[in-house]
Coordinates of C-alpha atoms in Angstrom, one line a residue:
M81 CA 58.0 116.3 67.8
T82 CA 61.8 116.1 67.9
Q83 CA 63.9 112.9 67.1
T84 CA 64.7 112.6 70.6
E85 CA 61.3 113.0 71.9
M86 CA 59.7 110.3 69.3
P87 CA 58.5 107.1 71.4
R88 CA 60.7 104.1 71.0
T89 CA 58.1 102.1 69.1
I90 CA 57.9 104.5 66.5
L91 CA 61.8 104.7 65.8
T92 CA 61.6 101.0 66.0
L93 CA 58.9 100.6 63.2
L94 CA 60.9 103.1 61.0
F95 CA 64.1 101.2 61.4
L96 CA 61.9 97.7 60.3
V97 CA 60.6 100.1 57.6
I98 CA 63.9 101.7 56.0
T99 CA 65.6 97.7 56.5
A100 CA 62.6 96.3 54.6
R101 CA 62.5 99.2 51.8
L102 CA 66.1 99.0 51.3
D103 CA 66.1 95.0 51.3
E104 CA 63.1 95.2 48.5
A105 CA 65.1 97.8 46.6
Q106 CA 67.8 95.1 46.3
K107 CA 65.7 92.4 45.1
S108 CA 64.4 94.7 42.3
H109 CA 67.8 96.0 41.4
E110 CA 66.9 99.5 42.1
C111 CA 70.1 99.5 44.6
E112 CA 72.8 97.4 44.5
N113 CA 75.1 95.8 47.1
V114 CA 72.8 96.3 50.0
A115 CA 73.4 94.2 53.0
T116 CA 70.1 92.2 53.9
S117 CA 71.1 91.4 57.2
Q118 CA 70.4 93.8 60.2
E119 CA 74.1 92.9 61.4
G120 CA 75.5 94.4 58.2
L121 CA 73.9 97.7 58.7
F122 CA 77.0 99.6 58.6
D123 CA 78.5 97.7 55.1
N124 CA 76.5 99.9 52.7
P125 CA 77.0 103.8 52.7
E126 CA 73.3 104.3 51.0
R127 CA 71.8 102.5 54.1
L128 CA 74.3 104.3 56.8
K129 CA 73.5 107.1 55.2
I130 CA 69.5 106.7 55.8
L131 CA 70.2 105.0 59.3
L132 CA 72.4 107.8 60.6
K133 CA 69.2 110.6 59.6
V134 CA 67.0 108.4 61.9
F135 CA 68.6 106.8 64.3
E136 CA 71.9 108.8 65.3
K137 CA 71.9 110.3 68.5
H138 CA 73.7 113.4 69.5
I139 CA 74.7 114.0 73.2
E140 CA 76.2 117.6 74.4
M141 CA 78.9 117.2 77.0
E142 CA 78.7 120.8 78.2
K143 CA 81.7 120.5 80.3
L144 CA 83.8 119.3 77.8
N145 CA 82.3 121.4 75.2
I146 CA 81.9 118.5 72.7
T147 CA 79.1 116.8 71.1
L148 CA 79.3 112.7 70.7
H149 CA 77.5 110.8 68.4
F150 CA 75.9 107.7 68.4
L151 CA 74.1 105.2 66.2
E152 CA 71.6 103.1 68.2
N153 CA 69.7 99.7 67.0
P154 CA 66.1 100.2 68.5
I155 CA 65.6 96.6 68.3
R156 CA 68.7 95.8 70.3
P157 CA 68.4 97.1 73.7
N158 CA 72.4 96.5 74.3
V159 CA 73.1 98.8 71.6
Q160 CA 70.8 101.8 73.0
I161 CA 72.0 104.4 75.1
S162 CA 71.1 103.4 78.3
E163 CA 70.4 105.5 81.6
A164 CA 73.0 103.9 83.7
A165 CA 75.8 104.5 80.7
R166 CA 74.7 108.3 80.8
I167 CA 75.2 108.2 84.5
I168 CA 78.8 107.0 84.3
A169 CA 79.7 109.3 81.3
Y170 CA 78.4 112.4 83.0
Y171 CA 80.0 111.4 86.4
L172 CA 83.3 110.9 84.8
E173 CA 82.6 114.1 82.9
E174 CA 81.8 116.2 86.2
S175 CA 84.2 114.6 88.6
C176 CA 87.0 115.6 86.1
E177 CA 86.2 119.1 86.2
E178 CA 88.9 120.3 88.8
N179 CA 91.1 117.1 88.9
N180 CA 91.0 115.0 86.2
W181 CA 91.7 111.6 87.6
V182 CA 91.0 109.9 84.4
H183 CA 94.0 111.2 82.1
G184 CA 96.4 109.1 81.1
K185 CA 94.9 106.2 83.0
K186 CA 94.1 102.7 81.6
V187 CA 90.2 102.2 81.3
L188 CA 88.3 99.2 80.4
E189 CA 84.6 99.2 79.8
L190 CA 83.2 95.6 80.1
G191 CA 80.1 95.0 78.3
A192 CA 80.5 98.3 76.5
G193 CA 77.3 98.3 74.3
L194 CA 77.6 101.7 72.1
G195 CA 80.7 102.5 74.6
F196 CA 79.3 105.9 75.7
P197 CA 81.3 105.9 79.3
G198 CA 84.5 104.8 77.4
I199 CA 84.5 107.6 75.0
V200 CA 84.3 109.9 77.4
A201 CA 86.9 108.5 79.1
A202 CA 88.9 108.8 76.1
C203 CA 87.8 112.4 75.7
L204 CA 89.1 113.0 79.1
G205 CA 92.5 111.6 78.2
G206 CA 92.4 108.2 79.2
N207 CA 93.6 105.2 77.4
V208 CA 90.6 103.2 77.0
T209 CA 90.1 99.6 75.8
V210 CA 86.1 99.4 75.1
T211 CA 84.9 95.6 75.1
D212 CA 82.0 93.5 74.2
R213 CA 80.9 90.1 72.5
P214 CA 81.9 89.7 69.0
Q215 CA 77.9 90.2 67.6
I216 CA 78.1 93.9 69.6
V217 CA 81.6 95.0 68.4
P218 CA 80.2 96.5 64.8
Y219 CA 78.2 98.7 66.7
L220 CA 80.9 99.4 68.8
Q221 CA 83.2 100.3 66.4
R222 CA 80.8 102.6 64.6
S223 CA 80.7 104.5 68.0
I224 CA 84.3 105.0 67.6
D225 CA 84.3 106.2 64.2
L226 CA 81.6 108.4 64.7
N227 CA 83.7 110.3 67.3
I228 CA 87.3 109.7 66.4
E229 CA 88.0 112.9 65.4
T230 CA 87.0 114.3 68.5
I231 CA 88.9 112.1 70.7
Q232 CA 92.1 112.5 68.7
K233 CA 91.8 116.6 69.2
I234 CA 91.9 115.8 72.8
S235 CA 94.8 113.3 72.7
G236 CA 93.0 110.8 74.0
E237 CA 93.3 107.0 72.9
I238 CA 90.7 104.3 72.3
R239 CA 90.6 100.9 71.0
V240 CA 87.7 98.3 70.4
E241 CA 88.3 94.5 71.3
V242 CA 86.2 91.6 71.5
L243 CA 86.3 90.1 75.1
S244 CA 84.0 87.4 76.4
W245 CA 84.1 87.3 79.8
G246 CA 86.4 84.3 81.3
D247 CA 88.0 83.9 77.9
D248 CA 91.6 82.9 79.5
E249 CA 93.6 83.3 76.5
K250 CA 92.2 86.7 75.8
I251 CA 92.5 87.9 79.5
R252 CA 96.0 87.0 80.0
S253 CA 97.1 89.1 76.8
M254 CA 95.6 92.4 78.4
P255 CA 97.5 94.6 81.0
R256 CA 95.8 95.2 84.6
Q257 CA 93.4 98.4 84.5
D258 CA 93.4 101.4 86.5
I259 CA 89.7 102.0 85.8
I260 CA 86.9 99.6 85.2
L261 CA 83.4 100.5 84.1
L262 CA 80.4 98.5 83.9
S263 CA 76.7 100.0 82.6
E264 CA 74.2 97.9 82.7
A265 CA 76.2 94.8 82.1
I266 CA 74.7 92.6 84.9
Y267 CA 71.9 90.9 84.2
D268 CA 72.2 87.2 83.7
D269 CA 73.8 85.1 87.1
L270 CA 75.1 82.6 85.0
T271 CA 77.8 85.0 83.7
I272 CA 78.5 86.5 87.2
D273 CA 81.5 83.8 88.2
D274 CA 83.0 84.7 84.7
L275 CA 82.7 88.5 85.2
I276 CA 83.9 88.6 88.5
S277 CA 86.9 86.5 87.6
T278 CA 87.6 88.7 84.6
M279 CA 87.4 92.0 87.1
V280 CA 89.9 90.4 89.5
R281 CA 92.6 89.5 86.8
L282 CA 92.0 92.9 85.2
S283 CA 92.5 94.8 88.4
H284 CA 95.6 95.9 90.7
D285 CA 95.4 97.0 94.3
D286 CA 94.5 100.9 93.1
T287 CA 91.9 100.0 90.7
K288 CA 88.7 102.1 90.5
I289 CA 85.4 100.2 89.5
I290 CA 82.4 102.3 88.6
V291 CA 79.1 100.1 88.2
S292 CA 75.7 101.4 87.4
E293 CA 72.5 99.2 87.0
G294 CA 68.8 100.3 86.4
D295 CA 66.2 100.7 89.4
W296 CA 65.0 97.0 88.2
I297 CA 67.3 95.7 90.8
E298 CA 64.7 96.7 93.5
M299 CA 62.1 94.5 91.6
E300 CA 60.7 91.8 93.4
E301 CA 61.3 88.2 92.2
S302 CA 63.3 89.4 89.1
E303 CA 65.8 87.6 87.7
L304 CA 67.8 90.8 86.8
K305 CA 67.4 91.4 90.6
E306 CA 68.9 87.7 91.5
A307 CA 72.1 88.2 89.0
W308 CA 72.7 91.8 90.7
T309 CA 72.8 90.2 94.4
K310 CA 74.6 87.1 93.6
F311 CA 77.0 89.8 91.9
F312 CA 77.3 91.9 95.0
H313 CA 77.5 89.2 97.4
E314 CA 80.2 87.1 95.3
S315 CA 82.4 90.0 94.7
S316 CA 82.6 91.3 98.0
E317 CA 85.5 88.8 98.7
Y318 CA 87.5 91.0 96.2
F319 CA 85.7 94.4 96.3
E320 CA 84.4 97.1 98.5
F321 CA 81.5 98.8 96.8
S322 CA 80.2 102.2 98.2
P323 CA 77.1 104.0 96.6
L324 CA 78.1 107.4 94.7
P325 CA 75.2 110.1 95.4
I326 CA 74.7 111.1 91.8
G327 CA 71.5 112.8 91.1
N328 CA 67.9 111.4 90.8
Y329 CA 68.4 109.1 88.2
D330 CA 66.5 105.7 88.2
C331 CA 69.6 103.7 88.9
F332 CA 72.0 102.6 91.3
T333 CA 75.8 103.6 90.9
F334 CA 78.4 102.3 93.0
E335 CA 82.3 103.0 93.4
G336 CA 84.4 99.9 94.0
K337 CA 87.9 99.4 95.1
V338 CA 90.1 96.2 95.5
R339 CA 89.9 94.8 99.0
K340 CA 93.4 95.2 100.5
T341 CA 93.9 91.7 102.0
S342 CA 97.0 89.6 102.5
N343 CA 95.8 87.0 99.9
T344 CA 94.2 89.0 97.2
E345 CA 97.4 88.9 94.7
E346 CA 97.3 84.8 95.5
K347 CA 93.8 84.8 94.8
T348 CA 94.2 86.7 91.3
S349 CA 96.7 84.4 90.1
E350 CA 94.8 81.2 90.8
S351 CA 91.5 82.3 89.7
S352 CA 90.2 79.8 86.9
P353 CA 87.4 81.9 84.4
G354 CA 84.5 80.2 84.6
H355 CA 85.6 77.9 87.8
T356 CA 86.4 80.8 90.2
E357 CA 85.7 79.8 94.0
F358 CA 83.6 82.3 96.1

């Protein structure tokens, strides 16, 4: 059985065993300077070496002729490669094969997790900013570190930034983006207003938005479905979304564009993160 075929539960057990054994070694002075928290997984070279052997995921991008590398955390779903992230990444790769519409564009990935779509955008020559909450950024930075040589060879640009949706000071410091990517980022209806406000304030009239979510959005009486429904309903004042026909994946993927209305700019400038009126 290959690593990629191993059940997620087995990988999780291995992850916990490795962490426990290394912590035990530290306590018995067999291994010096080993970080004991799971958030410090990347601080110690010996621990990182073991984790890379077990949890590093290699993804072939055939049309780009590159292999990308990611280090997943099997006990945190938001730092794993989701099906939705794969769909956006492969869509970017395939749709740019004949006409590279990403090259030279400012690209923003919101709630990036491991940043797979954003890294592919950088490999296509985009000027990419991948963002997430402070506790996720170390994993995101590790993804960049594992792939930076590939990105630089293709002359792409990428940076990691902390961005909490609705952070007024941070958003004011950022430029408007040409492309905004979201994969498995819509899961809590309490964050929807801040998310939409962030998207509005960081987009311009020609911004392209790509959103992909799992098939849970069809589940009845699901909190996740409620969040998705709220997002689509409340964002429709600012954006128009249409389905992207992408293969037979267990996800729903949409392409969005900014509504060309006479008062879009007025709404954009007056929107207050966390207090957007819909």
